Short mmCIF file of N, CA and C in Angstrom, two decimals:
data_model
loop_
_atom_site.label_atom_id
_atom_site.label_comp_id
_atom_site.label_asym_id
_atom_site.label_seq_id
_atom_site.Cartn_x
_atom_site.Cartn_y
_atom_site.Cartn_z
N UNK A 215 0.84 -1.18 0.00
CA UNK A 215 0.00 0.00 0.00
C UNK A 215 0.88 1.24 0.00
N UNK A 216 0.35 2.30 -0.53
CA UNK A 216 1.08 3.55 -0.65
C UNK A 216 0.42 4.60 0.23
N UNK A 217 1.19 5.21 1.07
CA UNK A 217 0.68 6.21 2.00
C UNK A 217 1.36 7.54 1.73
N UNK A 218 0.57 8.61 1.70
CA UNK A 218 1.10 9.96 1.60
C UNK A 218 0.75 10.71 2.87
N UNK A 219 1.59 11.64 3.25
CA UNK A 219 1.35 12.44 4.44
C UNK A 219 1.37 13.91 4.04
N UNK A 220 0.34 14.63 4.51
CA UNK A 220 0.26 16.05 4.20
C UNK A 220 0.16 16.89 5.45
N UNK A 221 0.22 18.18 5.24
CA UNK A 221 0.03 19.12 6.33
C UNK A 221 -1.29 19.84 6.09
N UNK A 222 -2.04 20.08 7.17
CA UNK A 222 -3.32 20.77 7.06
C UNK A 222 -3.17 22.22 7.50
N UNK A 223 -3.74 23.12 6.70
CA UNK A 223 -3.71 24.55 6.98
C UNK A 223 -5.13 25.08 6.83
N UNK A 224 -5.57 25.89 7.78
CA UNK A 224 -6.89 26.51 7.68
C UNK A 224 -6.80 27.79 6.86
N UNK A 225 -7.75 27.98 5.95
CA UNK A 225 -7.84 29.24 5.22
C UNK A 225 -8.58 30.27 6.06
N UNK A 226 -9.14 29.84 7.17
CA UNK A 226 -9.79 30.75 8.12
C UNK A 226 -8.75 31.22 9.13
N UNK A 227 -9.02 32.33 9.75
CA UNK A 227 -8.19 32.75 10.86
C UNK A 227 -6.85 33.31 10.46
N UNK A 228 -5.89 33.16 11.37
CA UNK A 228 -4.64 33.89 11.24
C UNK A 228 -3.40 33.01 11.29
N UNK A 229 -3.47 31.80 10.80
CA UNK A 229 -2.28 30.96 10.76
C UNK A 229 -1.21 31.64 9.90
N UNK A 230 0.01 31.60 10.39
CA UNK A 230 1.14 32.19 9.66
C UNK A 230 1.70 31.12 8.72
N UNK A 231 1.33 31.20 7.46
CA UNK A 231 1.71 30.18 6.49
C UNK A 231 3.22 30.15 6.28
N UNK A 232 3.85 31.31 6.27
CA UNK A 232 5.31 31.37 6.11
C UNK A 232 6.00 30.63 7.26
N UNK A 233 5.50 30.79 8.46
CA UNK A 233 6.08 30.11 9.63
C UNK A 233 5.89 28.59 9.51
N UNK A 234 4.73 28.18 9.03
CA UNK A 234 4.49 26.74 8.82
C UNK A 234 5.49 26.20 7.80
N UNK A 235 5.68 26.95 6.72
CA UNK A 235 6.64 26.52 5.69
C UNK A 235 8.06 26.42 6.27
N UNK A 236 8.44 27.38 7.08
CA UNK A 236 9.78 27.37 7.68
C UNK A 236 9.98 26.14 8.57
N UNK A 237 8.92 25.67 9.22
CA UNK A 237 9.01 24.51 10.10
C UNK A 237 9.06 23.20 9.32
N UNK A 238 8.26 23.08 8.26
CA UNK A 238 8.15 21.77 7.59
C UNK A 238 8.79 21.72 6.21
N UNK A 239 9.05 22.89 5.63
CA UNK A 239 9.72 22.95 4.34
C UNK A 239 8.99 22.18 3.25
N UNK A 240 9.76 21.55 2.38
CA UNK A 240 9.17 20.86 1.22
C UNK A 240 8.80 19.40 1.49
N UNK A 241 8.78 18.98 2.75
CA UNK A 241 8.66 17.57 3.07
C UNK A 241 7.28 16.93 2.94
N UNK A 242 6.18 17.63 3.15
CA UNK A 242 4.89 16.93 3.00
C UNK A 242 4.66 16.48 1.56
N UNK A 243 3.91 15.40 1.41
CA UNK A 243 3.56 14.94 0.07
C UNK A 243 2.52 15.83 -0.58
N UNK A 244 1.68 16.44 0.25
CA UNK A 244 0.63 17.34 -0.26
C UNK A 244 0.28 18.35 0.83
N UNK A 245 -0.42 19.40 0.42
CA UNK A 245 -0.90 20.41 1.35
C UNK A 245 -2.42 20.33 1.34
N UNK A 246 -2.99 20.23 2.52
CA UNK A 246 -4.44 20.12 2.69
C UNK A 246 -4.93 21.45 3.28
N UNK A 247 -5.83 22.12 2.56
CA UNK A 247 -6.34 23.42 3.02
C UNK A 247 -7.81 23.28 3.37
N UNK A 248 -8.13 23.62 4.61
CA UNK A 248 -9.52 23.59 5.07
C UNK A 248 -10.14 24.97 4.90
N UNK A 249 -11.31 24.98 4.27
CA UNK A 249 -12.13 26.19 4.17
C UNK A 249 -13.42 25.88 4.90
N UNK A 250 -13.67 26.63 5.97
CA UNK A 250 -14.86 26.40 6.78
C UNK A 250 -15.68 27.69 6.78
N UNK A 251 -16.90 27.63 6.24
CA UNK A 251 -17.72 28.84 6.28
C UNK A 251 -18.80 28.74 7.35
N UNK A 252 -19.51 29.84 7.55
CA UNK A 252 -20.48 29.90 8.64
C UNK A 252 -21.76 29.11 8.37
N UNK A 253 -21.92 28.53 7.19
CA UNK A 253 -23.06 27.63 6.97
C UNK A 253 -22.77 26.25 7.56
N UNK A 254 -21.49 25.95 7.74
CA UNK A 254 -21.06 24.66 8.27
C UNK A 254 -20.77 24.74 9.77
N UNK A 255 -20.19 25.87 10.16
CA UNK A 255 -19.78 26.08 11.55
C UNK A 255 -20.02 27.54 11.88
N UNK A 256 -21.04 27.80 12.70
CA UNK A 256 -21.50 29.17 12.93
C UNK A 256 -20.43 30.14 13.42
N UNK A 257 -19.60 29.73 14.35
CA UNK A 257 -18.65 30.65 14.97
C UNK A 257 -17.26 30.63 14.34
N UNK A 258 -17.19 30.35 13.06
CA UNK A 258 -15.90 30.27 12.39
C UNK A 258 -15.36 31.66 12.03
N UNK A 259 -14.05 31.74 11.92
CA UNK A 259 -13.40 32.99 11.51
C UNK A 259 -13.61 33.20 10.01
N UNK A 260 -13.43 34.43 9.57
CA UNK A 260 -13.57 34.73 8.14
C UNK A 260 -12.57 33.94 7.32
N UNK A 261 -12.98 33.58 6.11
CA UNK A 261 -12.11 32.84 5.20
C UNK A 261 -11.19 33.81 4.49
N UNK A 262 -9.93 33.46 4.46
CA UNK A 262 -8.91 34.26 3.78
C UNK A 262 -8.48 33.45 2.55
N UNK A 263 -9.25 33.55 1.48
CA UNK A 263 -8.97 32.71 0.31
C UNK A 263 -7.65 33.06 -0.36
N UNK A 264 -7.10 34.25 -0.11
CA UNK A 264 -5.80 34.61 -0.67
C UNK A 264 -4.70 33.68 -0.15
N UNK A 265 -4.96 33.00 0.98
CA UNK A 265 -3.98 32.07 1.52
C UNK A 265 -3.64 30.95 0.54
N UNK A 266 -4.61 30.60 -0.31
CA UNK A 266 -4.33 29.57 -1.31
C UNK A 266 -3.24 30.00 -2.28
N UNK A 267 -3.24 31.26 -2.65
CA UNK A 267 -2.21 31.78 -3.54
C UNK A 267 -0.84 31.72 -2.86
N UNK A 268 -0.80 32.06 -1.58
CA UNK A 268 0.45 32.00 -0.81
C UNK A 268 0.92 30.55 -0.70
N UNK A 269 0.02 29.64 -0.41
CA UNK A 269 0.36 28.22 -0.28
C UNK A 269 0.92 27.69 -1.60
N UNK A 270 0.27 28.02 -2.70
CA UNK A 270 0.73 27.56 -4.02
C UNK A 270 2.12 28.13 -4.34
N UNK A 271 2.37 29.37 -3.91
CA UNK A 271 3.68 29.98 -4.14
C UNK A 271 4.77 29.31 -3.30
N UNK A 272 4.46 28.96 -2.06
CA UNK A 272 5.45 28.33 -1.19
C UNK A 272 5.72 26.87 -1.53
N UNK A 273 4.69 26.17 -1.97
CA UNK A 273 4.81 24.75 -2.33
C UNK A 273 4.37 24.56 -3.78
N UNK A 274 5.10 25.12 -4.75
CA UNK A 274 4.64 25.09 -6.14
C UNK A 274 4.55 23.70 -6.76
N UNK A 275 5.30 22.76 -6.25
CA UNK A 275 5.32 21.42 -6.83
C UNK A 275 4.58 20.38 -6.02
N UNK A 276 3.83 20.83 -5.05
CA UNK A 276 3.07 19.91 -4.21
C UNK A 276 1.60 19.93 -4.61
N UNK A 277 0.96 18.79 -4.45
CA UNK A 277 -0.49 18.73 -4.68
C UNK A 277 -1.17 19.55 -3.59
N UNK A 278 -2.09 20.41 -4.01
CA UNK A 278 -2.88 21.21 -3.08
C UNK A 278 -4.29 20.65 -3.07
N UNK A 279 -4.71 20.15 -1.92
CA UNK A 279 -6.06 19.64 -1.74
C UNK A 279 -6.85 20.64 -0.91
N UNK A 280 -8.03 20.99 -1.37
CA UNK A 280 -8.88 21.91 -0.63
C UNK A 280 -10.10 21.15 -0.13
N UNK A 281 -10.36 21.30 1.14
CA UNK A 281 -11.51 20.66 1.79
C UNK A 281 -12.51 21.75 2.13
N UNK A 282 -13.60 21.79 1.39
CA UNK A 282 -14.61 22.82 1.59
C UNK A 282 -15.65 22.30 2.58
N UNK A 283 -15.73 22.98 3.72
CA UNK A 283 -16.75 22.66 4.71
C UNK A 283 -17.79 23.77 4.65
N UNK A 284 -18.79 23.52 3.81
CA UNK A 284 -19.86 24.49 3.57
C UNK A 284 -21.10 23.73 3.15
N UNK A 285 -22.25 24.22 3.53
CA UNK A 285 -23.51 23.64 3.07
C UNK A 285 -23.76 23.99 1.60
N UNK A 286 -23.00 25.00 1.09
CA UNK A 286 -23.13 25.46 -0.30
C UNK A 286 -21.75 25.53 -0.95
N UNK A 287 -21.15 24.38 -1.23
CA UNK A 287 -19.78 24.35 -1.72
C UNK A 287 -19.56 24.95 -3.10
N UNK A 288 -20.60 24.99 -3.94
CA UNK A 288 -20.40 25.52 -5.29
C UNK A 288 -19.92 26.97 -5.25
N UNK A 289 -20.25 27.69 -4.20
CA UNK A 289 -19.79 29.06 -4.02
C UNK A 289 -18.27 29.11 -3.97
N UNK A 290 -17.66 28.11 -3.36
CA UNK A 290 -16.21 28.12 -3.15
C UNK A 290 -15.42 27.39 -4.23
N UNK A 291 -16.04 26.44 -4.90
CA UNK A 291 -15.30 25.64 -5.88
C UNK A 291 -14.66 26.51 -6.95
N UNK A 292 -15.42 27.44 -7.52
CA UNK A 292 -14.85 28.31 -8.56
C UNK A 292 -13.75 29.20 -8.03
N UNK A 293 -13.86 29.60 -6.78
CA UNK A 293 -12.87 30.49 -6.18
C UNK A 293 -11.52 29.79 -5.95
N UNK A 294 -11.54 28.49 -5.72
CA UNK A 294 -10.30 27.79 -5.38
C UNK A 294 -9.71 27.00 -6.54
N UNK A 295 -10.41 26.89 -7.65
CA UNK A 295 -9.95 26.06 -8.77
C UNK A 295 -8.53 26.35 -9.22
N UNK A 296 -8.20 27.61 -9.36
CA UNK A 296 -6.89 27.93 -9.93
C UNK A 296 -5.71 27.61 -9.02
N UNK A 297 -5.97 27.37 -7.74
CA UNK A 297 -4.89 27.11 -6.79
C UNK A 297 -4.88 25.68 -6.26
N UNK A 298 -5.78 24.85 -6.71
CA UNK A 298 -5.87 23.52 -6.13
C UNK A 298 -5.86 22.43 -7.18
N UNK A 299 -5.43 21.26 -6.75
CA UNK A 299 -5.39 20.09 -7.62
C UNK A 299 -6.57 19.16 -7.35
N UNK A 300 -7.13 19.24 -6.15
CA UNK A 300 -8.26 18.40 -5.77
C UNK A 300 -9.12 19.21 -4.80
N UNK A 301 -10.42 19.17 -5.01
CA UNK A 301 -11.35 19.86 -4.12
C UNK A 301 -12.35 18.84 -3.58
N UNK A 302 -12.39 18.74 -2.27
CA UNK A 302 -13.34 17.87 -1.60
C UNK A 302 -14.49 18.71 -1.06
N UNK A 303 -15.70 18.25 -1.32
CA UNK A 303 -16.86 18.89 -0.69
C UNK A 303 -17.68 17.80 -0.02
N UNK A 304 -18.48 18.21 0.95
CA UNK A 304 -19.17 17.25 1.80
C UNK A 304 -20.42 16.65 1.18
N UNK A 305 -20.68 15.42 1.56
CA UNK A 305 -21.94 14.75 1.26
C UNK A 305 -23.07 15.47 1.99
N UNK A 306 -22.77 15.96 3.18
CA UNK A 306 -23.76 16.57 4.06
C UNK A 306 -23.94 18.05 3.70
N UNK A 307 -24.55 18.31 2.53
CA UNK A 307 -24.72 19.68 2.04
C UNK A 307 -26.18 19.95 1.69
N UNK A 308 -26.46 21.21 1.35
CA UNK A 308 -27.80 21.63 0.96
C UNK A 308 -27.94 21.76 -0.56
N UNK A 309 -26.94 21.32 -1.31
CA UNK A 309 -26.97 21.35 -2.77
C UNK A 309 -27.02 19.92 -3.30
N UNK A 310 -27.35 19.79 -4.56
CA UNK A 310 -27.42 18.49 -5.20
C UNK A 310 -26.03 18.08 -5.69
N UNK A 311 -25.55 16.94 -5.24
CA UNK A 311 -24.21 16.48 -5.59
C UNK A 311 -24.04 16.29 -7.09
N UNK A 312 -25.04 15.69 -7.75
CA UNK A 312 -24.94 15.48 -9.19
C UNK A 312 -24.89 16.81 -9.95
N UNK A 313 -25.60 17.82 -9.46
CA UNK A 313 -25.55 19.14 -10.09
C UNK A 313 -24.16 19.76 -9.98
N UNK A 314 -23.53 19.60 -8.84
CA UNK A 314 -22.17 20.13 -8.67
C UNK A 314 -21.22 19.44 -9.63
N UNK A 315 -21.34 18.14 -9.77
CA UNK A 315 -20.49 17.40 -10.71
C UNK A 315 -20.76 17.88 -12.13
N UNK A 316 -22.02 18.03 -12.49
CA UNK A 316 -22.39 18.47 -13.83
C UNK A 316 -21.85 19.88 -14.13
N UNK A 317 -21.93 20.77 -13.16
CA UNK A 317 -21.45 22.14 -13.34
C UNK A 317 -19.93 22.19 -13.49
N UNK A 318 -19.26 21.15 -13.04
CA UNK A 318 -17.80 21.09 -13.10
C UNK A 318 -17.33 19.92 -13.95
N UNK A 319 -18.07 19.62 -15.00
CA UNK A 319 -17.81 18.45 -15.85
C UNK A 319 -16.37 18.41 -16.37
N UNK A 320 -15.81 19.56 -16.69
CA UNK A 320 -14.43 19.61 -17.18
C UNK A 320 -13.42 19.31 -16.08
N UNK A 321 -13.88 19.26 -14.84
CA UNK A 321 -13.02 19.03 -13.70
C UNK A 321 -13.43 17.77 -12.94
N UNK A 322 -13.96 16.78 -13.63
CA UNK A 322 -14.51 15.60 -12.97
C UNK A 322 -13.51 14.95 -12.01
N UNK A 323 -12.27 14.75 -12.45
CA UNK A 323 -11.28 14.12 -11.59
C UNK A 323 -10.72 15.09 -10.54
N UNK A 324 -11.12 16.30 -10.64
CA UNK A 324 -10.69 17.36 -9.74
C UNK A 324 -11.51 17.35 -8.44
N UNK A 325 -12.73 16.84 -8.52
CA UNK A 325 -13.64 16.84 -7.38
C UNK A 325 -13.56 15.53 -6.60
N UNK A 326 -13.68 15.65 -5.29
CA UNK A 326 -13.75 14.49 -4.41
C UNK A 326 -14.86 14.70 -3.39
N UNK A 327 -15.33 13.62 -2.83
CA UNK A 327 -16.39 13.68 -1.83
C UNK A 327 -15.78 13.60 -0.44
N UNK A 328 -16.31 14.40 0.48
CA UNK A 328 -15.91 14.33 1.89
C UNK A 328 -17.09 13.82 2.70
N UNK A 329 -16.80 12.94 3.64
CA UNK A 329 -17.85 12.33 4.46
C UNK A 329 -17.35 12.22 5.90
N UNK A 330 -18.24 12.47 6.82
CA UNK A 330 -17.94 12.34 8.24
C UNK A 330 -18.23 10.92 8.71
N UNK A 331 -17.43 10.44 9.64
CA UNK A 331 -17.67 9.14 10.26
C UNK A 331 -19.04 9.10 10.91
N UNK A 332 -19.60 10.26 11.24
CA UNK A 332 -20.92 10.35 11.86
C UNK A 332 -22.07 10.08 10.89
N UNK A 333 -21.77 10.06 9.60
CA UNK A 333 -22.80 9.87 8.57
C UNK A 333 -22.94 8.37 8.27
N UNK A 334 -24.17 7.92 8.17
CA UNK A 334 -24.45 6.52 7.90
C UNK A 334 -23.92 6.11 6.52
N UNK A 335 -23.14 5.04 6.48
CA UNK A 335 -22.54 4.55 5.24
C UNK A 335 -23.57 4.33 4.14
N UNK A 336 -24.71 3.75 4.49
CA UNK A 336 -25.73 3.47 3.48
C UNK A 336 -26.29 4.74 2.84
N UNK A 337 -26.20 5.85 3.54
CA UNK A 337 -26.71 7.12 3.00
C UNK A 337 -25.83 7.64 1.87
N UNK A 338 -24.53 7.43 1.94
CA UNK A 338 -23.63 8.01 0.94
C UNK A 338 -22.95 7.00 0.01
N UNK A 339 -23.09 5.71 0.25
CA UNK A 339 -22.32 4.74 -0.52
C UNK A 339 -22.59 4.79 -2.03
N UNK A 340 -23.82 5.13 -2.44
CA UNK A 340 -24.10 5.20 -3.88
C UNK A 340 -23.36 6.36 -4.56
N UNK A 341 -22.96 7.35 -3.79
CA UNK A 341 -22.26 8.50 -4.36
C UNK A 341 -20.76 8.26 -4.52
N UNK A 342 -20.22 7.30 -3.81
CA UNK A 342 -18.78 7.03 -3.87
C UNK A 342 -18.35 6.73 -5.30
N UNK A 343 -19.17 6.01 -6.05
CA UNK A 343 -18.80 5.65 -7.43
C UNK A 343 -18.75 6.83 -8.39
N UNK A 344 -19.24 7.99 -7.97
CA UNK A 344 -19.18 9.18 -8.81
C UNK A 344 -17.83 9.89 -8.72
N UNK A 345 -16.98 9.44 -7.81
CA UNK A 345 -15.72 10.12 -7.53
C UNK A 345 -14.55 9.13 -7.56
N UNK A 346 -13.34 9.67 -7.73
CA UNK A 346 -12.15 8.83 -7.65
C UNK A 346 -11.42 9.01 -6.32
N UNK A 347 -11.95 9.92 -5.48
CA UNK A 347 -11.33 10.18 -4.17
C UNK A 347 -12.41 10.47 -3.12
N UNK A 348 -12.12 10.01 -1.92
CA UNK A 348 -13.01 10.27 -0.79
C UNK A 348 -12.15 10.75 0.37
N UNK A 349 -12.58 11.86 0.98
CA UNK A 349 -11.95 12.37 2.19
C UNK A 349 -12.83 11.93 3.35
N UNK A 350 -12.30 11.07 4.20
CA UNK A 350 -13.08 10.50 5.30
C UNK A 350 -12.64 11.14 6.60
N UNK A 351 -13.56 11.88 7.23
CA UNK A 351 -13.27 12.58 8.48
C UNK A 351 -13.54 11.64 9.66
N UNK A 352 -12.53 11.42 10.46
CA UNK A 352 -12.58 10.40 11.51
C UNK A 352 -12.76 10.98 12.91
N UNK A 353 -13.26 12.20 12.99
CA UNK A 353 -13.43 12.87 14.28
C UNK A 353 -14.90 13.16 14.55
N UNK A 354 -15.20 13.45 15.80
CA UNK A 354 -16.60 13.66 16.21
C UNK A 354 -17.19 14.94 15.64
N UNK A 355 -16.43 16.04 15.65
CA UNK A 355 -16.96 17.34 15.22
C UNK A 355 -16.06 17.95 14.14
N UNK A 356 -16.36 17.70 12.86
CA UNK A 356 -15.57 18.29 11.78
C UNK A 356 -15.54 19.82 11.89
N UNK A 357 -14.37 20.38 11.59
CA UNK A 357 -14.20 21.82 11.66
C UNK A 357 -13.40 22.27 12.87
N UNK A 358 -13.14 21.33 13.79
CA UNK A 358 -12.38 21.64 15.00
C UNK A 358 -11.11 20.80 15.03
N UNK A 359 -9.97 21.44 15.25
CA UNK A 359 -8.69 20.74 15.30
C UNK A 359 -8.45 20.09 16.65
N UNK A 360 -7.51 19.15 16.67
CA UNK A 360 -7.04 18.57 17.92
C UNK A 360 -7.87 17.45 18.50
N UNK A 361 -8.76 16.85 17.72
CA UNK A 361 -9.60 15.77 18.24
C UNK A 361 -8.95 14.41 18.01
N UNK A 362 -9.40 13.44 18.78
CA UNK A 362 -8.91 12.08 18.66
C UNK A 362 -9.66 11.33 17.55
N UNK A 363 -8.97 10.44 16.89
CA UNK A 363 -9.58 9.56 15.90
C UNK A 363 -10.59 8.65 16.61
N UNK A 364 -11.78 8.54 16.05
CA UNK A 364 -12.82 7.69 16.64
C UNK A 364 -12.60 6.24 16.23
N UNK A 365 -12.72 5.34 17.16
CA UNK A 365 -12.55 3.91 16.90
C UNK A 365 -13.50 3.40 15.83
N UNK A 366 -14.70 3.97 15.76
CA UNK A 366 -15.69 3.55 14.77
C UNK A 366 -15.19 3.78 13.34
N UNK A 367 -14.19 4.62 13.18
CA UNK A 367 -13.65 4.92 11.85
C UNK A 367 -13.09 3.69 11.15
N UNK A 368 -12.48 2.80 11.90
CA UNK A 368 -11.85 1.64 11.28
C UNK A 368 -12.84 0.75 10.54
N UNK A 369 -13.98 0.48 11.13
CA UNK A 369 -14.97 -0.37 10.45
C UNK A 369 -15.57 0.36 9.25
N UNK A 370 -15.72 1.68 9.34
CA UNK A 370 -16.23 2.45 8.19
C UNK A 370 -15.22 2.48 7.05
N UNK A 371 -13.95 2.61 7.39
CA UNK A 371 -12.89 2.58 6.37
C UNK A 371 -12.88 1.22 5.67
N UNK A 372 -13.09 0.17 6.43
CA UNK A 372 -13.15 -1.18 5.85
C UNK A 372 -14.31 -1.28 4.84
N UNK A 373 -15.46 -0.72 5.18
CA UNK A 373 -16.60 -0.73 4.25
C UNK A 373 -16.28 0.03 2.97
N UNK A 374 -15.65 1.18 3.11
CA UNK A 374 -15.29 1.99 1.94
C UNK A 374 -14.28 1.23 1.08
N UNK A 375 -13.29 0.62 1.71
CA UNK A 375 -12.28 -0.14 0.97
C UNK A 375 -12.90 -1.32 0.22
N UNK A 376 -13.84 -2.01 0.83
CA UNK A 376 -14.50 -3.13 0.15
C UNK A 376 -15.29 -2.65 -1.05
N UNK A 377 -15.96 -1.52 -0.92
CA UNK A 377 -16.77 -0.98 -2.01
C UNK A 377 -15.92 -0.51 -3.19
N UNK A 378 -14.70 -0.06 -2.91
CA UNK A 378 -13.87 0.53 -3.96
C UNK A 378 -12.70 -0.36 -4.38
N UNK A 379 -12.65 -1.58 -3.88
CA UNK A 379 -11.51 -2.47 -4.13
C UNK A 379 -11.31 -2.79 -5.60
N UNK A 380 -12.35 -2.73 -6.38
CA UNK A 380 -12.29 -3.12 -7.79
C UNK A 380 -11.79 -2.03 -8.72
N UNK A 381 -11.44 -0.86 -8.21
CA UNK A 381 -11.02 0.23 -9.09
C UNK A 381 -9.97 1.10 -8.42
N UNK A 382 -9.34 1.95 -9.23
CA UNK A 382 -8.37 2.90 -8.70
C UNK A 382 -9.13 3.96 -7.92
N UNK A 383 -8.79 4.09 -6.65
CA UNK A 383 -9.54 4.98 -5.77
C UNK A 383 -8.62 5.47 -4.67
N UNK A 384 -8.72 6.75 -4.35
CA UNK A 384 -7.93 7.34 -3.27
C UNK A 384 -8.82 7.58 -2.06
N UNK A 385 -8.44 6.98 -0.96
CA UNK A 385 -9.12 7.21 0.30
C UNK A 385 -8.19 8.04 1.17
N UNK A 386 -8.63 9.24 1.48
CA UNK A 386 -7.86 10.15 2.33
C UNK A 386 -8.50 10.15 3.71
N UNK A 387 -7.70 9.89 4.73
CA UNK A 387 -8.20 9.84 6.10
C UNK A 387 -7.75 11.13 6.79
N UNK A 388 -8.72 11.83 7.35
CA UNK A 388 -8.49 13.16 7.91
C UNK A 388 -9.00 13.22 9.34
N UNK A 389 -8.12 13.64 10.26
CA UNK A 389 -8.54 13.90 11.62
C UNK A 389 -8.01 12.94 12.64
N UNK A 390 -7.42 13.47 13.68
CA UNK A 390 -6.98 12.67 14.82
C UNK A 390 -5.80 11.79 14.54
N UNK A 391 -5.04 12.11 13.50
CA UNK A 391 -3.90 11.26 13.15
C UNK A 391 -2.61 11.94 13.55
#
């Protein structure tokens, strides 16, 4: 099996991206950028989307993955396209997943689905086949850093792996690692 390790950076708030770069340099396999808006988490800080440009400049040869935590991800997808290689949006949204895929048909392999361990597998399993990547959140409350990986994640990961074993598929595990 092949494992990649990335660093997560919030586009919200005041993280010093230059300082992060000075600490970790070019070593991560990819950069994971979280965008959390107030439709997903009420008390979140404002999104600083310019941070994506800074991240791309500091790590020009690294894959940039953007994780959009919003009930209305289509608002953010167009804004982040030019700075990202993969955009994950949640199953748990107020928009139609097939419509988002259709609106971004030229970027089909660019989109990935994000799902929380708290979401019932049977609710989202039919959507997995629409994507080549899944971001699986293994923590109790997505949008908050520093949580422990939930034990229930292992059995859910096994279900996802069984469903996707017959094809090339990227499973990204996020949270508590």
